[in-house]
Amino acid sequence: MSHKKEMNFFRNIKFFRNIRKPEKRRIGLALSGGGMRGVAHLGVVKLLEENSLYPDMIAATSAGSVVGSIFALGIKAEDAFTYLKKANIREIMRRSYRREFSLKQGSEHVSKKGAALIAGDVVEQVLLDFYGEKTFADVKIPFLAIASDIYHMEEVVLEEGLLARACSASSAIPGVFSPVQEDERVLVDGMLFNNLPADVLRKRGMDKVVSVNLKAAGVEGVKSLRFTEVIGVSLDIMSYATMHRGIEQTDLMISPDLRGFGTYSLSDGALQEMFDIGYEAAKGQLSELKAVFGGSV
């Protein structure tokens, strides 16, 4: 080989070595709150699992945090759904209902037990029974749970400690479930400040964000004056108002059509239908999902 050809040969090697491979996009998954409608999230997750579409980070609020923690731990959506049906949430809540609850209770009772219709940490106990004392250190996908601190009046991102307790705080609907006290914080449902935390994922460096919005159909008016109906619609109105920031920060939105289902839709038939609706909504956008997850920066 001549000296000139040899120089060109080594120059070409150096050139190809310096070519940078396209970096894989970092994908975030944001899951909104929505009460028992959160079962639709499990349907979405099932579709993602079937197609090996795994995000680099998950941020979730309220019911979304429960499903987000399950996905982050690597537990199959079908297994979680099977457990949920067997757990009989309706019966657990019925047994936990605080029949002696009254607005006239003294401040000592309220400060010690929490002014809530449901006694005890129902969400925390159900998750402890399901996946045990798992912590944020146990997750396979980085996970963030969003809660609201009503003492300091601010949004809180939970990312350490027991997963079950964090999800309990993120899901503690004011007046229904007791607040979770952590140090000087009084934590309740994250929907008060951020019901679709896509913006949190952006701040953590995600290039693209896929969101699942359980409130896309808007807020339906009350159909009766039952307590659960009135409180459910009132919560929907509040949480709907804190989703705009997340919607703006979303690249691909999955919007299961959950009209007709409420915050407290607990029957087995309703649970199965919401699960299927979530799955079909994600399936209908499978090509878009593959494009987002498969792209490069």
XYZ file of C-alpha atoms in Angstrom:
297
model
C 0.000 0.000 0.000
C 1.399 3.406 -0.970
C 2.004 6.007 1.711
C -0.823 8.180 0.303
C -3.343 5.333 0.290
C -2.279 4.355 3.787
C -2.885 7.883 5.066
C -6.345 7.951 3.443
C -7.164 4.560 4.974
C -6.371 5.716 8.516
C -8.102 9.040 7.930
C -11.292 7.175 6.985
C -11.083 5.026 10.124
C -10.772 8.153 12.270
C -13.730 9.714 10.434
C -16.031 6.763 11.086
C -14.970 6.563 14.716
C -15.994 10.175 15.216
C -19.490 9.638 13.823
C -21.866 9.696 16.790
C -24.673 7.195 16.828
C -28.114 8.809 17.268
C -29.056 8.859 20.926
C -32.229 7.026 21.890
C -34.998 9.293 23.048
C -35.793 9.302 26.742
C -39.519 8.639 27.044
C -41.664 9.635 30.000
C -45.097 8.243 30.839
C -47.564 10.467 32.732
C -50.676 8.923 34.291
C -53.522 11.154 35.449
C -55.793 10.722 38.432
C -59.414 9.649 38.080
C -60.544 7.466 40.987
C -61.574 3.934 40.033
C -61.341 4.992 36.393
C -57.622 4.431 36.974
C -58.308 0.796 36.059
C -58.160 2.026 32.448
C -54.456 2.761 33.057
C -53.933 -0.966 33.605
C -55.405 -1.640 30.173
C -52.978 0.850 28.631
C -50.059 -0.727 30.481
C -51.062 -4.183 29.240
C -50.811 -2.941 25.639
C -47.391 -1.376 26.337
C -46.144 -4.620 27.888
C -47.339 -6.709 24.955
C -45.334 -4.529 22.582
C -42.246 -4.129 24.807
C -42.769 -0.354 25.012
C -41.207 0.611 28.333
C -40.737 4.254 29.372
C -37.562 5.609 30.942
C -39.528 7.291 33.744
C -43.089 7.338 35.082
C -44.784 10.238 36.878
C -48.317 9.777 38.143
C -51.038 11.307 40.259
C -53.667 9.718 42.510
C -55.071 6.528 40.939
C -52.389 6.888 38.290
C -49.733 6.574 40.993
C -51.114 3.190 42.048
C -50.854 1.832 38.495
C -47.565 3.650 37.939
C -45.982 1.925 40.937
C -47.162 -1.462 39.659
C -45.728 -0.840 36.179
C -42.484 0.510 37.654
C -42.027 -2.660 39.738
C -42.414 -4.856 36.667
C -45.676 -6.462 37.818
C -47.888 -7.549 34.941
C -51.042 -5.497 34.383
C -53.181 -8.640 34.124
C -51.908 -9.879 37.499
C -52.680 -6.522 39.099
C -56.162 -6.462 37.587
C -56.880 -10.001 38.790
C -55.820 -9.017 42.309
C -57.932 -5.864 42.186
C -61.074 -7.847 41.382
C -60.369 -10.388 44.113
C -59.579 -7.672 46.667
C -63.212 -6.442 46.542
C -62.477 -2.732 47.035
C -66.176 -1.995 47.520
C -66.292 -4.274 50.586
C -63.032 -2.894 51.994
C -64.342 0.663 51.760
C -67.710 -0.358 53.230
C -65.998 -1.881 56.275
C -63.766 1.173 56.630
C -66.581 3.712 56.413
C -66.463 5.943 59.487
C -70.103 5.763 60.568
C -69.527 8.031 63.547
C -68.092 10.768 61.289
C -69.587 14.169 62.018
C -68.652 17.731 61.190
C -69.292 18.530 64.871
C -66.403 16.389 66.090
C -63.889 18.148 68.278
C -60.548 19.351 66.920
C -58.712 16.742 69.026
C -60.486 13.886 67.222
C -59.862 15.442 63.823
C -56.175 16.087 64.459
C -55.545 12.546 65.693
C -57.691 10.500 63.336
C -58.148 12.738 60.340
C -61.414 14.260 59.149
C -62.364 11.660 56.563
C -65.259 9.373 55.727
C -62.986 6.361 55.270
C -61.028 5.292 58.346
C -57.482 4.002 57.989
C -55.078 3.921 55.057
C -57.125 1.806 52.638
C -54.947 2.404 49.579
C -51.745 1.731 51.515
C -53.102 -1.478 53.012
C -54.340 -2.827 49.676
C -50.939 -2.192 48.068
C -49.036 -3.664 51.019
C -51.151 -6.791 50.700
C -50.448 -6.901 46.955
C -46.748 -6.120 46.564
C -45.497 -5.823 50.135
C -43.110 -3.265 51.593
C -41.498 -2.343 48.297
C -39.690 0.988 48.175
C -38.692 3.368 45.408
C -35.316 1.631 45.434
C -37.004 -1.568 44.200
C -38.462 -0.174 40.983
C -37.208 -1.224 37.554
C -38.389 2.028 35.974
C -37.756 5.337 37.816
C -41.058 6.412 39.344
C -42.438 9.664 40.779
C -45.709 10.030 42.717
C -47.357 13.455 42.911
C -49.033 14.626 46.122
C -50.312 17.942 47.508
C -48.977 19.408 50.763
C -51.905 21.310 52.282
C -49.762 22.662 55.133
C -47.180 24.374 52.931
C -49.671 24.708 50.052
C -47.491 23.202 47.339
C -47.036 20.289 44.955
C -44.769 17.519 46.225
C -42.876 14.941 44.159
C -42.441 11.735 46.157
C -39.496 9.526 45.153
C -38.238 7.734 48.245
C -39.587 5.506 51.000
C -42.427 2.987 50.865
C -44.261 2.909 47.545
C -47.565 1.976 49.191
C -47.398 4.979 51.485
C -46.461 7.368 48.675
C -49.384 6.131 46.576
C -51.664 6.468 49.590
C -50.620 10.116 49.947
C -51.013 10.772 46.215
C -54.521 9.230 46.339
C -55.785 10.712 49.610
C -58.919 12.447 48.331
C -59.645 15.283 50.809
C -62.593 14.475 53.050
C -62.774 10.881 51.818
C -59.376 9.472 52.852
C -57.253 10.695 55.755
C -54.209 12.841 54.905
C -50.771 11.243 55.174
C -48.452 13.048 57.560
C -44.741 13.004 56.738
C -42.505 15.136 58.967
C -43.948 18.648 58.627
C -45.980 17.839 55.547
C -49.697 17.066 55.414
C -50.166 15.199 52.138
C -53.375 14.680 50.184
C -54.333 13.854 46.602
C -51.919 15.271 44.024
C -54.823 16.340 41.801
C -55.134 19.607 43.739
C -51.945 20.935 42.135
C -51.097 18.629 39.230
C -53.416 15.950 37.887
C -51.307 15.162 34.794
C -47.575 15.491 35.661
C -46.108 15.550 32.149
C -44.298 18.774 33.084
C -42.519 16.978 35.934
C -41.109 14.490 33.410
C -39.889 17.329 31.196
C -38.035 18.814 34.146
C -36.385 15.418 34.708
C -34.968 15.425 31.196
C -37.467 13.362 29.199
C -37.332 14.112 25.458
C -40.862 12.913 24.737
C -43.845 12.414 27.017
C -46.751 10.033 26.506
C -49.710 10.833 28.756
C -52.881 8.966 29.657
C -55.716 11.374 30.404
C -58.705 9.822 32.171
C -60.585 13.133 32.086
C -60.413 13.770 28.334
C -64.183 13.417 27.964
C -64.631 16.384 30.304
C -66.719 16.563 33.445
C -70.224 15.120 33.501
C -72.862 16.724 35.721
C -74.421 14.993 38.722
C -77.148 12.454 38.053
C -78.292 12.206 41.675
C -77.742 13.930 45.014
C -76.038 10.947 46.625
C -72.923 11.914 48.552
C -70.554 9.860 46.380
C -72.053 11.367 43.220
C -71.796 14.969 44.447
C -68.266 14.618 45.847
C -67.124 12.689 42.750
C -68.258 15.379 40.302
C -66.872 18.136 42.540
C -63.472 16.414 42.562
C -63.623 16.000 38.784
C -64.114 19.743 38.384
C -61.163 20.535 40.657
C -58.801 18.030 39.082
C -59.755 18.967 35.519
C -58.520 22.499 36.214
C -55.009 21.297 37.107
C -54.363 19.336 33.906
C -53.691 22.130 31.429
C -49.949 22.378 32.138
C -49.554 18.645 31.657
C -51.582 18.638 28.447
C -49.318 21.333 26.990
C -46.205 19.268 27.814
C -47.513 16.046 26.235
C -46.325 14.759 22.851
C -48.774 11.855 22.534
C -52.036 11.724 24.459
C -54.014 8.547 25.065
C -57.585 9.415 26.018
C -59.803 6.470 27.008
C -63.471 7.364 26.572
C -64.746 6.837 30.111
C -68.015 8.720 29.868
C -70.592 7.099 32.104
C -68.034 5.921 34.657
C -67.453 7.774 37.921
C -64.792 8.164 40.570
C -66.400 5.341 42.533
C -67.362 2.871 39.777
C -66.625 -0.317 41.719
C -68.681 -3.157 40.223
C -66.813 -6.047 38.555
C -68.558 -5.278 35.280
C -67.472 -1.621 35.383
C -63.882 -2.555 36.256
C -63.634 -4.976 33.327
C -65.157 -2.482 30.918
C -62.775 0.318 31.976
C -59.780 -2.039 31.688
C -60.854 -2.973 28.146
C -61.475 0.666 27.185
C -57.939 1.595 28.283
C -56.448 -1.284 26.313
C -58.383 -0.447 23.139
C -57.553 3.264 23.409
C -53.838 2.449 23.497
C -54.191 -0.171 20.762
C -55.814 2.432 18.522
C -52.648 4.539 18.799
C -50.130 1.711 18.634
C -48.418 3.001 15.492
C -47.952 6.438 17.098
C -46.666 4.820 20.290
C -44.094 2.765 18.374
C -42.955 5.901 16.525
C -42.440 7.806 19.794
C -40.699 4.971 21.636
C -38.591 3.939 18.648
C -37.274 7.340 17.649
C -33.949 9.023 18.385
C -33.041 12.500 19.565
